Coordinates of C-alpha atoms in Angstrom, one line a residue:
X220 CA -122.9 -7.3 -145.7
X221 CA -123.8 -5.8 -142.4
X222 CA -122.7 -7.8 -139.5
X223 CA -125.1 -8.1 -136.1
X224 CA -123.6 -7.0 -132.9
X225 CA -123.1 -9.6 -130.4
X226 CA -122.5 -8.4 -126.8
X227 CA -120.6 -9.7 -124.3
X228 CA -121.3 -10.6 -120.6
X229 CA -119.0 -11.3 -118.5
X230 CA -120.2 -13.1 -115.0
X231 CA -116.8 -14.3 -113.7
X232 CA -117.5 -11.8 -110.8
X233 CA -120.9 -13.2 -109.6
X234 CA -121.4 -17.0 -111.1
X235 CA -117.9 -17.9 -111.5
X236 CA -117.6 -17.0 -107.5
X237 CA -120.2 -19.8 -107.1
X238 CA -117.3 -22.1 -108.0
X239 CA -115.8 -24.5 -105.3
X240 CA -112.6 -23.3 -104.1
X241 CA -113.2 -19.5 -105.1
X242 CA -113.7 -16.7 -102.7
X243 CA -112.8 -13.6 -104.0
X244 CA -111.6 -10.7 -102.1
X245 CA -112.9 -6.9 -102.9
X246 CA -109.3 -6.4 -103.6
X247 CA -109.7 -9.8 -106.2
X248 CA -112.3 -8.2 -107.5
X249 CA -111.2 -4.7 -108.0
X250 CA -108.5 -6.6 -109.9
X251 CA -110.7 -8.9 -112.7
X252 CA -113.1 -6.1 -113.3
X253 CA -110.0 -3.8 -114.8
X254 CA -108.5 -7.1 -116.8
X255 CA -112.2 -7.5 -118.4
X256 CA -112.8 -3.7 -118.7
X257 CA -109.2 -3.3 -120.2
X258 CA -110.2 -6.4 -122.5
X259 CA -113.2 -5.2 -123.9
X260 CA -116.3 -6.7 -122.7
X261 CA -119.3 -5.2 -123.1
X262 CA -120.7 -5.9 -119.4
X263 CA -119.0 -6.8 -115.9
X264 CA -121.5 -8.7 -113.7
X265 CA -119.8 -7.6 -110.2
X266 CA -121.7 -9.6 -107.9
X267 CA -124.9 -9.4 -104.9
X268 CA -125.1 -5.9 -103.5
X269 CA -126.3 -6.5 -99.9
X270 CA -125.7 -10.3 -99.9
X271 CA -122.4 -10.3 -98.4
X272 CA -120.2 -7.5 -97.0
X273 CA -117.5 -8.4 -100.2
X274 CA -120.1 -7.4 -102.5
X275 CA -121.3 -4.3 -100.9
X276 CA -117.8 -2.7 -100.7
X277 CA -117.0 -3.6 -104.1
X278 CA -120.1 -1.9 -105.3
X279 CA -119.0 1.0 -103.2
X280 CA -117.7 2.5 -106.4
X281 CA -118.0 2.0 -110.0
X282 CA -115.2 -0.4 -110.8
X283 CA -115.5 -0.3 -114.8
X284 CA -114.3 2.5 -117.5
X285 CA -115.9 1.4 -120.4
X286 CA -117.9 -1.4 -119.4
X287 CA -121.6 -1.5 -118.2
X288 CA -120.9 -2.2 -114.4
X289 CA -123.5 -4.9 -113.1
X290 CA -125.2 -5.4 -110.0
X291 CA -127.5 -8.6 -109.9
X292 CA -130.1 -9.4 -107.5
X293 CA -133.8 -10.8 -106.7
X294 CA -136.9 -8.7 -107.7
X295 CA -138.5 -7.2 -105.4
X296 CA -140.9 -9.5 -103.0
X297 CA -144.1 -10.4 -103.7
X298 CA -147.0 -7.7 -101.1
X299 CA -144.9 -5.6 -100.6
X300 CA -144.2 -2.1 -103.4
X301 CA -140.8 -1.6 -104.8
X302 CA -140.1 1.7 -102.5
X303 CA -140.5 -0.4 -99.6
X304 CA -138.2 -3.4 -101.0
X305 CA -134.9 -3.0 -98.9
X306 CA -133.1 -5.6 -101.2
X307 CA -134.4 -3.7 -104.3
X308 CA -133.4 -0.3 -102.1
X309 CA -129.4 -2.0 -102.0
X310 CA -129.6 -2.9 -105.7
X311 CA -131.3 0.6 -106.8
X312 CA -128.3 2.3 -104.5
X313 CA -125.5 0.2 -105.8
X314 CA -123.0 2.7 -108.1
X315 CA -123.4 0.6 -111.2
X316 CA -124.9 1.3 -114.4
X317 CA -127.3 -1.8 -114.8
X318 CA -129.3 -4.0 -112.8
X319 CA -129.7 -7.6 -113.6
X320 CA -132.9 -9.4 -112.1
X321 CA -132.7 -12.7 -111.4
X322 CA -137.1 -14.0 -111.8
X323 CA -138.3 -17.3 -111.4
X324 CA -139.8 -18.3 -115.2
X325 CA -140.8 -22.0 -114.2
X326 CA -144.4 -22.1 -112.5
X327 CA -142.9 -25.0 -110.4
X328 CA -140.3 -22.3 -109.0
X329 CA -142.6 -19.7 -108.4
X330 CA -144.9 -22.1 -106.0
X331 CA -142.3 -23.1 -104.5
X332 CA -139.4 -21.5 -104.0
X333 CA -141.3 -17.6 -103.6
X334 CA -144.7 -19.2 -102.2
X335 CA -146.9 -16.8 -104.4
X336 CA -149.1 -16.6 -107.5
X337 CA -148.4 -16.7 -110.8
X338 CA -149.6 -12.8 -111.7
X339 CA -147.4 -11.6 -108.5
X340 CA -144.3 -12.9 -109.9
X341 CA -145.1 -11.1 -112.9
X342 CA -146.0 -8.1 -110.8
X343 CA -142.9 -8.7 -109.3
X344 CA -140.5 -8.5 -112.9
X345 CA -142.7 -5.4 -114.1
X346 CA -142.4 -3.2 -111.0
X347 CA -138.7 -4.2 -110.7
X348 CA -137.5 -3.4 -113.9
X349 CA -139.7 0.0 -114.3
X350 CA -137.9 0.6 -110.7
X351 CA -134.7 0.6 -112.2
X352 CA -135.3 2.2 -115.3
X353 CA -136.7 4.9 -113.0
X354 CA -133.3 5.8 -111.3
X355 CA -132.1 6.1 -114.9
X356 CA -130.2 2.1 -114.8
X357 CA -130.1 -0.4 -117.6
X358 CA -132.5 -3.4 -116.4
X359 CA -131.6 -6.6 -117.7
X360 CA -133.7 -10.0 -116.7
X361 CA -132.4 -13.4 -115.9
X362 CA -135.3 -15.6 -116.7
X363 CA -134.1 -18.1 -114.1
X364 CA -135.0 -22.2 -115.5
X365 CA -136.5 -20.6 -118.2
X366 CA -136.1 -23.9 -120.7
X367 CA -137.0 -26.0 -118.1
X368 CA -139.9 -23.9 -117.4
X369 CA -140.8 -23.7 -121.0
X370 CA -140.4 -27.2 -121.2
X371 CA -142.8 -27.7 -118.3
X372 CA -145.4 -24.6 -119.4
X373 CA -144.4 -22.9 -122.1
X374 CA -147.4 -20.3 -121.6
X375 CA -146.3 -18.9 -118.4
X376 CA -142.6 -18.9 -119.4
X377 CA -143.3 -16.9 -122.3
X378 CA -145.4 -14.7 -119.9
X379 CA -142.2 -14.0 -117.5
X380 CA -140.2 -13.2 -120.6
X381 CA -142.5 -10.9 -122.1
X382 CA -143.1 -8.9 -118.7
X383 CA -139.8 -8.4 -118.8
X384 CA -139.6 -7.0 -122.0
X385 CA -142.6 -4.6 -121.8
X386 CA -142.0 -3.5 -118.9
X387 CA -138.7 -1.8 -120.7
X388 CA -135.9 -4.4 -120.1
X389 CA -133.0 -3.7 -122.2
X390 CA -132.3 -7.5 -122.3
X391 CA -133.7 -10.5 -121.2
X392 CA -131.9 -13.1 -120.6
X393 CA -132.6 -17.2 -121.0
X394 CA -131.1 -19.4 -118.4
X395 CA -130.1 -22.8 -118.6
X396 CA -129.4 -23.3 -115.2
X397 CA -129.8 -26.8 -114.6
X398 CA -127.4 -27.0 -117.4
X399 CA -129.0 -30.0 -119.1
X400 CA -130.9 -28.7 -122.2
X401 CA -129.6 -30.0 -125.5
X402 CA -128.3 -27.6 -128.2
X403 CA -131.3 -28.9 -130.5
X404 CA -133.7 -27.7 -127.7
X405 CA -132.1 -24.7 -127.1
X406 CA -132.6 -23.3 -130.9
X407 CA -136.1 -24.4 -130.6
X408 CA -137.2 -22.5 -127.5
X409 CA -135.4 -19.6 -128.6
X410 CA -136.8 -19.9 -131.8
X411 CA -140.2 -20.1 -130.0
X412 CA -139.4 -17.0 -128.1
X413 CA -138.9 -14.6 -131.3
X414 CA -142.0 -15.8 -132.8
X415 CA -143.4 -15.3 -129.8
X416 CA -142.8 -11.4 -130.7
X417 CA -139.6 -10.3 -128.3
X418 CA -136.8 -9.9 -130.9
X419 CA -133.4 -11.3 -130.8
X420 CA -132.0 -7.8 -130.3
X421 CA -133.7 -8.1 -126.8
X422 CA -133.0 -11.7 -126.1
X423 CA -129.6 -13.2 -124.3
X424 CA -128.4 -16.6 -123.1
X425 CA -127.2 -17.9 -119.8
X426 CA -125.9 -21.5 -120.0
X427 CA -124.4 -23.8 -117.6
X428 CA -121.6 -27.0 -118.2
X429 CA -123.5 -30.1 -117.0
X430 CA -123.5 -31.8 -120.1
X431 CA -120.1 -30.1 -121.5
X432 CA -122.7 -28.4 -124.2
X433 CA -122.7 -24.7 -122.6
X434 CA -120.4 -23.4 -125.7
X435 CA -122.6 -25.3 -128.0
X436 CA -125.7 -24.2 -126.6
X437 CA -124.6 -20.4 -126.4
X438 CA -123.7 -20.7 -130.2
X439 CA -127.2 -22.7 -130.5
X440 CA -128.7 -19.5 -129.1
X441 CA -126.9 -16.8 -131.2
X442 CA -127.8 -18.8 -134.1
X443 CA -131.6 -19.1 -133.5
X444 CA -131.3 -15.0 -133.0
X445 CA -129.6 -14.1 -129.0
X446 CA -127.8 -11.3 -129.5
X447 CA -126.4 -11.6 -125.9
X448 CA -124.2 -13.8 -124.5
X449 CA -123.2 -14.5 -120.8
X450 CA -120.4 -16.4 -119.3
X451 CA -117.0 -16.9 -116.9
X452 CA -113.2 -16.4 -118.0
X453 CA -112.2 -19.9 -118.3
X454 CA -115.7 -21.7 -117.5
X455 CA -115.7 -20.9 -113.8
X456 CA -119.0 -21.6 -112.1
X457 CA -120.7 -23.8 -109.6
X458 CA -121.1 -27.3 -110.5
X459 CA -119.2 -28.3 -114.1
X460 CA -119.3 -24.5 -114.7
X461 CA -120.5 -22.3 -116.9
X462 CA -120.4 -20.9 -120.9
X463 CA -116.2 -20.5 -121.3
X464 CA -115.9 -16.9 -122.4
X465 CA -112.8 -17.2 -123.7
X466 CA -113.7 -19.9 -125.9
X467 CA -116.8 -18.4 -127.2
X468 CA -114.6 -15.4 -128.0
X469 CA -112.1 -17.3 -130.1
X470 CA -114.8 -19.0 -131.7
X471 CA -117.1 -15.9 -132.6
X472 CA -114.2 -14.0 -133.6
X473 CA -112.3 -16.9 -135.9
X474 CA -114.7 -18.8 -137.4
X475 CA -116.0 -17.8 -140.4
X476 CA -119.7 -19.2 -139.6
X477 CA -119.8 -16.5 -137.1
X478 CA -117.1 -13.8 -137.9
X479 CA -119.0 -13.3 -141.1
X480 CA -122.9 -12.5 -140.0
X481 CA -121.6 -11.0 -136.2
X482 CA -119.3 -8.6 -134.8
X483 CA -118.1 -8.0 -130.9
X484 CA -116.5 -5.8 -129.3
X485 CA -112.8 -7.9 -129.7
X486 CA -111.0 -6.3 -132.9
X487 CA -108.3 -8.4 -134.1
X488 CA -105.6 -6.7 -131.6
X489 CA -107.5 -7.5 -128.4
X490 CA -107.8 -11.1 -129.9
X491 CA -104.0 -11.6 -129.8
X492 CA -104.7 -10.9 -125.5
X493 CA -106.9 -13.6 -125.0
X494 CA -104.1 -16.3 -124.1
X495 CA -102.9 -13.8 -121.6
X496 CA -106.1 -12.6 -120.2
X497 CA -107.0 -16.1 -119.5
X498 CA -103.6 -17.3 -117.8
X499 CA -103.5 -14.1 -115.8
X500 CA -106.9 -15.2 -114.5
X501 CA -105.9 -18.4 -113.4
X502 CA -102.2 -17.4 -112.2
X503 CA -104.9 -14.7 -110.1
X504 CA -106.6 -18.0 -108.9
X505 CA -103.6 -19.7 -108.1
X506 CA -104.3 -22.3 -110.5
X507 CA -102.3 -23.6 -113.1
X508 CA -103.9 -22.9 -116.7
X509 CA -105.6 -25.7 -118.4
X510 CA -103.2 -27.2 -121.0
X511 CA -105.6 -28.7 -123.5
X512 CA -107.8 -25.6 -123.5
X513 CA -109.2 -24.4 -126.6
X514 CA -107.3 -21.8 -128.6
X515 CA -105.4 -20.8 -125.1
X516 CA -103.9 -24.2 -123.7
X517 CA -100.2 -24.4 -123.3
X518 CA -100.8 -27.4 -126.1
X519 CA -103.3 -26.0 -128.5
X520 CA -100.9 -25.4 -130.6
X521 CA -98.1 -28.3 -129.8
X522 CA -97.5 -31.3 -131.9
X523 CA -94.9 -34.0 -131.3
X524 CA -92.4 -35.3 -133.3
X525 CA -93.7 -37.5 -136.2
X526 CA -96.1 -37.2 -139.4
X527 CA -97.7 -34.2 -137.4
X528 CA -94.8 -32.2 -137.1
X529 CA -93.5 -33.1 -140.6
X530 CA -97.0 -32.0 -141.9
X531 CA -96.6 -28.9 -139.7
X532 CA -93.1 -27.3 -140.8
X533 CA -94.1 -27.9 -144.3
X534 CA -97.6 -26.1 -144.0
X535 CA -99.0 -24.8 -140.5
X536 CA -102.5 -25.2 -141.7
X537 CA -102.1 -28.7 -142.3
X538 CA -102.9 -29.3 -138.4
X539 CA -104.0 -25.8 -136.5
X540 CA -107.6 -24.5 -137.2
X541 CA -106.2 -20.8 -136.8
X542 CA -102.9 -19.4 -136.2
X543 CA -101.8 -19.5 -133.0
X544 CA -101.1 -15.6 -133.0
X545 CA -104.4 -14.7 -133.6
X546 CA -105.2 -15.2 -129.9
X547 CA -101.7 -14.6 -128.4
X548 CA -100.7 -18.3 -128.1
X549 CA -97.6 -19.9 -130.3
X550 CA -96.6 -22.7 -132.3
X551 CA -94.8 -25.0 -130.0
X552 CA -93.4 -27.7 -132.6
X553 CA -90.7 -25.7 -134.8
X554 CA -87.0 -25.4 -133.6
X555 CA -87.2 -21.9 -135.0
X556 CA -90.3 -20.4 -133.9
X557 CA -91.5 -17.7 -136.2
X558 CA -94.5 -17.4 -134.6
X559 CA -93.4 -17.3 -131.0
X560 CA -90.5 -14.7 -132.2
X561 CA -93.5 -12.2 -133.7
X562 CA -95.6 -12.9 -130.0
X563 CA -92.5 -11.7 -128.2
X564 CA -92.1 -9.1 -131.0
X565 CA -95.6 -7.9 -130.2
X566 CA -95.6 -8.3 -126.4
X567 CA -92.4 -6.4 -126.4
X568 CA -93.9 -3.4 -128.9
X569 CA -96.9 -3.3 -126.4
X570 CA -94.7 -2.5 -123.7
X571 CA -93.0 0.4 -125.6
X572 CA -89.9 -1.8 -126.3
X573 CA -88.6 -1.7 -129.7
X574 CA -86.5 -4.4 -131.1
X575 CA -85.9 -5.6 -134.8
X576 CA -87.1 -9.8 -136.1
X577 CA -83.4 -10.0 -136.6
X578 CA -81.8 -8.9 -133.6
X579 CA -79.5 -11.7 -131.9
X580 CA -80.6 -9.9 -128.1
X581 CA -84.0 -10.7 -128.9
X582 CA -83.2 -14.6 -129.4
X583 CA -81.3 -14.5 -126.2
X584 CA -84.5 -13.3 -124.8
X585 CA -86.4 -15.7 -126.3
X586 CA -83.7 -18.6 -125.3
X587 CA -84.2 -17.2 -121.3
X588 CA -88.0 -17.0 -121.0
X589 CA -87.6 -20.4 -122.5
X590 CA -85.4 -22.1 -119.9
X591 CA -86.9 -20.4 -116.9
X592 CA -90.6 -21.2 -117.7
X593 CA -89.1 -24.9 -118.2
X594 CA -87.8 -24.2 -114.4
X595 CA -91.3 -23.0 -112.8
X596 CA -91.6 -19.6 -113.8
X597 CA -94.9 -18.2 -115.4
X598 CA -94.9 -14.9 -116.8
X599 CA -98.6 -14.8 -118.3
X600 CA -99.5 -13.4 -114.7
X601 CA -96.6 -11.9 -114.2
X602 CA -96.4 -8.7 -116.3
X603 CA -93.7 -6.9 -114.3
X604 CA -91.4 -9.3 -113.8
X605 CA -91.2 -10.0 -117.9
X606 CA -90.5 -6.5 -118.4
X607 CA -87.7 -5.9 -116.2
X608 CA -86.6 -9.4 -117.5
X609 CA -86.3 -8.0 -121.2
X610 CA -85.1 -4.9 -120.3
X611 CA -82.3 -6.4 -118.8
X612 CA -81.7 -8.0 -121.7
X613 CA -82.4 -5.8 -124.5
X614 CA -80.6 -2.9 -122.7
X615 CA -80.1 -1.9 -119.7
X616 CA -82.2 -0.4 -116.2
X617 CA -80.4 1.5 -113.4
X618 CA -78.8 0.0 -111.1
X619 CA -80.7 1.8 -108.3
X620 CA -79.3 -0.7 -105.7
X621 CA -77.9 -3.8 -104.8
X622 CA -78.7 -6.5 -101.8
X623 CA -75.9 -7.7 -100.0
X624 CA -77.7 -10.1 -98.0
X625 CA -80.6 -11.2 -96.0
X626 CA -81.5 -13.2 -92.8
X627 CA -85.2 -14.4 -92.0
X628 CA -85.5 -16.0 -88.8
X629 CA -89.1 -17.9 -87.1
X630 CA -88.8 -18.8 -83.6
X631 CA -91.8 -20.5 -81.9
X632 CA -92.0 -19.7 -78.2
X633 CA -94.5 -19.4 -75.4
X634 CA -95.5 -15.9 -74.0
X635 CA -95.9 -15.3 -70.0
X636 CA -99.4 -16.8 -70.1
X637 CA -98.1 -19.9 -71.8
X638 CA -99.4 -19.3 -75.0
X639 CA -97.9 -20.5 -77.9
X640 CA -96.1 -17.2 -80.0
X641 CA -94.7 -17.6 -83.6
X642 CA -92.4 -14.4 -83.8
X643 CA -90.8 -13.9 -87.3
X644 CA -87.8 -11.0 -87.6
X645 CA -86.2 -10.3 -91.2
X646 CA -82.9 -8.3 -91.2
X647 CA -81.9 -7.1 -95.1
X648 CA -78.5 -5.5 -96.0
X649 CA -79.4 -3.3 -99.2
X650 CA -76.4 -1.1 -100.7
X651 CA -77.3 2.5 -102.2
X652 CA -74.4 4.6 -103.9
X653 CA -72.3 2.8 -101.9
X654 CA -73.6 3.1 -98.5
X655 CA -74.8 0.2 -96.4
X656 CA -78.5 -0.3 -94.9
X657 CA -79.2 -2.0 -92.7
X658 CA -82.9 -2.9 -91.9
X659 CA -84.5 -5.0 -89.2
X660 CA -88.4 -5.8 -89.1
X661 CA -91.0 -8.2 -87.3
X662 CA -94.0 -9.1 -89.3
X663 CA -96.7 -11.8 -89.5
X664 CA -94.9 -14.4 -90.6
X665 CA -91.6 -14.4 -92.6
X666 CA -92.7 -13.4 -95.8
X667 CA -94.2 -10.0 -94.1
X668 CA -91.2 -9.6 -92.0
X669 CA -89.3 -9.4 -95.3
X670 CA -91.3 -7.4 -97.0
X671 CA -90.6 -4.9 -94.5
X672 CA -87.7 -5.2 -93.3
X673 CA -86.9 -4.6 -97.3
X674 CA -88.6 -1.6 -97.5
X675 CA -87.8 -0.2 -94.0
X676 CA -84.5 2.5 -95.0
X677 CA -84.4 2.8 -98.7
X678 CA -82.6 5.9 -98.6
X679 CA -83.1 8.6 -101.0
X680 CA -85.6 6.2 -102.9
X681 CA -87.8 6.0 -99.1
X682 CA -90.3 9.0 -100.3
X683 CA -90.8 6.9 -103.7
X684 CA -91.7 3.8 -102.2
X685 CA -94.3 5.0 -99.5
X686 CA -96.9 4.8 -101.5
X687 CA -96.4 0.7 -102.6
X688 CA -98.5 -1.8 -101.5
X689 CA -98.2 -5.6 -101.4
X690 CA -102.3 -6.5 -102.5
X691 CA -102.1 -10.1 -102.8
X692 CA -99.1 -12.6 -102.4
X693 CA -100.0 -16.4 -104.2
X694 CA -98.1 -20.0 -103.5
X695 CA -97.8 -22.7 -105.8
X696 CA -95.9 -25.9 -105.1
X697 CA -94.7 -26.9 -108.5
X698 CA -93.5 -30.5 -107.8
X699 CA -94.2 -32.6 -104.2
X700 CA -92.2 -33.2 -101.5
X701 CA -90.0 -30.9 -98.8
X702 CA -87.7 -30.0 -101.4
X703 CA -90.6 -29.1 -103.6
X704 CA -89.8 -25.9 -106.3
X705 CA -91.9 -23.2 -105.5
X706 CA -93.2 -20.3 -107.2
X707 CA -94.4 -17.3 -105.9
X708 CA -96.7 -14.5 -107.3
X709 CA -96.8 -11.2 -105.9
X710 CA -99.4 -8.4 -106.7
X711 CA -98.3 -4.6 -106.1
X712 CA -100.6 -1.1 -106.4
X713 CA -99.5 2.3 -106.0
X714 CA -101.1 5.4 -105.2
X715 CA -101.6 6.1 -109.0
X716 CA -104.3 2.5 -108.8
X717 CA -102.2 0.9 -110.8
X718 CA -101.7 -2.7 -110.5
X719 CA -98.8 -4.9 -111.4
X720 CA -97.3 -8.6 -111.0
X721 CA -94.0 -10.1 -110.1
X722 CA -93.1 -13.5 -109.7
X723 CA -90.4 -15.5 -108.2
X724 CA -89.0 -19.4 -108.0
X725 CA -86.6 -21.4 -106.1
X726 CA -86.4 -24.3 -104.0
X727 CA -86.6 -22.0 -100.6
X728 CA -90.0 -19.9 -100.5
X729 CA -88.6 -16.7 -98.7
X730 CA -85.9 -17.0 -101.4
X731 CA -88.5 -17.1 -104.2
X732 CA -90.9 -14.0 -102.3
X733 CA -87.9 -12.3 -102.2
X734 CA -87.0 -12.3 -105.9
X735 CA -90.9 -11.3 -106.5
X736 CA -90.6 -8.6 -104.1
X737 CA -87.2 -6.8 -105.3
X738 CA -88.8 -7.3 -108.9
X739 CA -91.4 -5.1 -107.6
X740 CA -89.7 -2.5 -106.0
X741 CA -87.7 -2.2 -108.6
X742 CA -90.5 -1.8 -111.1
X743 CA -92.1 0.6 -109.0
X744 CA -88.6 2.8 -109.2
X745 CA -89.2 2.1 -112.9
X746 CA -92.9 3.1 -113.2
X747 CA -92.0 6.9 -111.6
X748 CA -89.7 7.3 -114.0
X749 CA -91.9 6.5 -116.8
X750 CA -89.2 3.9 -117.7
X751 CA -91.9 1.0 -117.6
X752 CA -95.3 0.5 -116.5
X753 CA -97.0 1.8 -120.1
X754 CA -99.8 -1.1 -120.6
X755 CA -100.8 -0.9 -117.1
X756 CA -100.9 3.1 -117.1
X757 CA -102.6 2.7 -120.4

C-alpha cells in the first residue's frame, strides 16, 4: 500500500521565540536552523523579516540546505496594492524560498483587529499570495483563529481558506491559536474543510498547548486529511506552548496507526537522532531536558526495582511501547545494558570510530560517560567534548600540548573619575615540545580574559587557531548554594562554518570554562587534521 506524505514544519525559529524566557540571537538562530536542516524537516520557519533587526540579519542569507527556508509575515494592508506594501516589499526581499502569511479567518478579527471589510481581507490573501508566487516563492497561509472563526461563521472562514487556495497557495494552514479546540472539533472542521473542495494535500495544521491537546489535535487533523503539520522542538511557544515536534515525530514514525498509511521525511536512521536533537536544543537553551518527556525523557525508558524491572529483564516489551533505540534514548533498568552498549556503538560509528560489542575499552567508556553525567556533565549538547572523551579512551589523540597552570584574577577598583571599574587579567602557562608560554590577557570579565589569555602564543599551532571563535558560552548551576557544581557549555565555529560544543564541570566556574575551552581548542587541532569533526563536516 502507498503511504501519504506528511510534511514537516518546523516553527521553533518564529513561534517557539514567542516563549517566555527565549530570545534568540542571529548567531542562536544560524545554529537551530542547521540542527533542523541536518535533521530532516521539510520546512524551517526562520522568523519576522522587518519586525526586528534579529530577524532581518538572519534572513540576510538562506540559512537551510535542504529545507524550504521560511519567512512569515502579515499580508499586505488593506487600500493600498501589493507593490506599494513595504512589509510585503521586506518579506518578498527576504532570501528564503517560501513565504508564510499570517490572515485573519475570524470575521470578529478582521473588524477589529485590521478595521476593514470582509472582501478586503480577502483581497488582501489573494494579492499577497499571487505576489509571492510572482517572485517565483512558495506561499503558504496561516489562517489565523480559523476554528474559532469557523466556529463563529463558518461561511466567511471557509471563504479566507479558499482565497488562499485559489489564489495558488501551496498550503494553507489551520490555526488553533487560542489553543482551546477539542480534538473531536478539530476532525470535524477539517473534515468540513475537504468537503468544502480544498483537498488534504493543500491543507495543514497549526495548534497550540492550552488544553495539553496540541499533539492530539495535530494527529486529529492528519487523520481527518492535513497533510501538513507545524510545530516547536520540544513544545516551545508562547503561553503552554505549541504542537511538540519531537513527539509528533516519534509518534508518526512508531506507531503503526500512522507509520502504516503516512511517511515523512525521518527514515529510521534520523529517528535514532531525535533524543539528541532535542537535548541539544535544550542544552542550546540552557535548560535542562524534560525527564518525563515522551520517547526522549531521561526516564522514558527507566523502571525501578520491583515487578517492573523483573517483567523488563525477562521481556523489554513487557513495559516500553517501542525500543528505546529507535529514537536514540536507552534502557535505563538493566545492569548490563545492551541497548545503551549498541547507542554508544552507533554514536561512536557515526563519528568514524570503530570499535567491536565485545571490546573491554568500550565498557570503560561506557563506565566513564556513566560516572561523569552522574557528576553534572551532559554530553547530548556537547558533541565535541564526547568525542575527544572516547578517543581518549579507545586510542589515543596527540598530545599537542600541555597546561602547566593558570591564574585568573578580578579586581574592582575606581577609575580617576570615580567610577567604579571591574578589571579581569588571566595569565596561562601552556607547554609546547617542551618550551614554556607564557600568556597574559585582560578581557570582559574572567571567563574572556581566559579565553584569551589561552589562546594569546600558541606557538607553531597560532596560524591554526586564528580562525576559532567562541559563539556562545552557557551557565548552569547544577545544585544551590556558593559551593554549587557548575557546568559550563561552550559553542565554537571556525572559518570552515562549522559549529561544535564542549562542555565542562567543577565546583569553580573558571575551572569548569576552562576545561570546555581546552576541549575546544583541542578539537579544533583535531578537526584540521581530519582526525575528528566528521558529523559536523558532514
Amino acid at each position: 500500500m502507498t503511504r501519504e506524505r506528511i510534511y514537516l514544519f518546523d516553527t521553533t525559529l518564529r513561534d517557539g521565540q514567542q516563549t517566555p524566557g527565549i530570545d534568540f540571537s542571529v548567531e542562536d538562530k544560524i545554529a537551530i536552523s542547521q540542527m533542523l536542516d541536518e535533521f530532516g524537516f521539510d520546512y524551517v520557519e526562520g522568523g519576522y523579516p522587518g519586525a526586528n533587526p534579529t530577524d532581518t540579519a538572519f534572513f540576510s542569507a538562506r540559512r537551510t540546505a535542504k529545507a524550504q527556508f521560511v519567512a512569515f509575515g502579515m499580508t499586505k494592508r488593506a487600500g493600498i496594492s501589493a507593490s506599494n506594501d513595504p512589509g510585503l516589499n521586506v518579506l518578498l526581499q527576504a532570501k528564503s524560498d517560501a513565504v508564510c502569511f499570517v490572515a485573519k479567518s475570524w470575521d470578529y478579527h478582521v473588524r477589529v483587529a485590521l478595521g476593514c471589510t470582509n472582501e478586503e481581507n480577502l483581497q488582501s490573501i489573494r494579492d499577497s499570495v499571487e505576489a509571492a508566487r510572482a517572485t517565483d516563492k512558495e506561499a503558504l497561509v496561516d489562517c489565523e483563529h480559523f476554528f474559532d472563526g469557523y466556529k463563529a461563521n463558518p461561511d466567511y472562514a471557509l471563504a479566507c481558506a479558499r482565497a488562499a487556495y485559489d489564489a495558488g497557495a501551496r498550503w494553507i494552514v489551520l490555526c488553533d491559536t487560542n489553543g482551546g479546540t477539542q480534538p473531536n472539533e478539530v476532525r470535524e472542521i477539517v473534515s468540513a474543510v475537504i468537503a468544502s473542495g480544498i483537498p488534504g494535500s493543500s491543507l495543514g495544521i497549526h495548534a497550540h498547548d492550552d488544553t495539553g491537546q496540541a499533539v492530539a489535535n495535530s494527529l486529529a487533523a492528519i487523520e481527518a486529511g492535513c497533510r501538513q503539520v507545524q510545530g516547536t522542538l520540544n513544545g516551545i511557544g508562547e503561553r503552554c506552548g505549541n504542537a511538540n515536534l519531537v513527539t509528533l515525530i516519534g509518534t508518526l514514525c512508531l506507531k503503526e496507526a500512522y507509520a502504516s498509511r503516512f511517511e515523512t521525511a525521518i527514515d529510521p536512521e534520523r529517528l535514532t537522532g531525535l533524543t539528541r536533537l532535542s537535548h541539544a536544543f535544550d542544552e542550546l537553551l540552557n535548560r535542562s531536558p524534560n525527564h518525563q518527556a515522551p520517547y526522549v525523557g531521561a526516564s522514558a525508558f527507566a523502571t525501578k526495582a520491583g515487578i517492573h524491572a523483573s517483567a523488563l529483564l525477562k521481556d523489554p516489551r513487557t513495559y516500553e511501547h517501542v525500543t528505546p533505540e529507535s529514537v536514540g534514548n536507552f534502557r535505563k533498568v538493566m545492569v548490563s545494558d545492551q541497548g545503551g552498549k549498541s547507542n554508544f556503538i552507533n554514536a561512536l560509528k557515526r563519528r568514524g570510530i570503530a570499535v567491536a560489542k565485545d571490546d573491554s575499552k568500550l565498557d570503560l567508556l561506557i563506565s566513564i560517560v556513566k560516572e561523569r553525567e552522574s557528576t553534572g556533565y551532559a554530553y547530548e549538547g556537547a558533541d565535541a567534548s564526547f568525542e575527544l572523551l572516547a578517543r581518549r579512551t579507545l586510542g589515543t589523540i596527540p598530545e599537542f600540548f600541555t597546561v602547566d597552570g593558570f591564574r585568573v584574577m578580578v579586581e574592582r577598583r575606581f577609575d580617576s573619575l570615580g567610577r567604579v571599574k571591574i578589571v579581569s587579567e588571566a595569565v596561562v602557562r601552556l607547554v609546547i615540545d617542551g618550551a614554556q608560554h607564557m600568556s597574559v590577557a585582560e578581557g570582559d570579565g574572567p571567563v574572556n580574559a581566559l579565553d584569551l589569555a589561552l589562546r594569546k602564543d600558541f606557538g607553531k599551532y597560532q596560524n591554526e587557531i586564528d580562525d576559532l571563535v567562541l559563539a556562545d558560552f552557557k551557565v548552569r548551576i547544577l545544585n544551590g548554594g556558593t559551593e554549587a557544581i557548575t557546568r559550563v557549555l561552550i559553542e565554537s565555529t571556525d572559518g570552515t562554518g562549522v559549529r561544535w560544543w564542549t562542555v565542562g564541570v567543577s565546583e569553580n566556574i573558571i575551572d569548569a570554562s576552562f576545561q570546555a575551552l581546552m576541549d575546544s581548542v583541542i578539537y579544533k587541532l583535531m578537526k584540521n587534521r581530519e582526525l575528528a569533526g566528521k558529523i559536523a563536516a558532514e
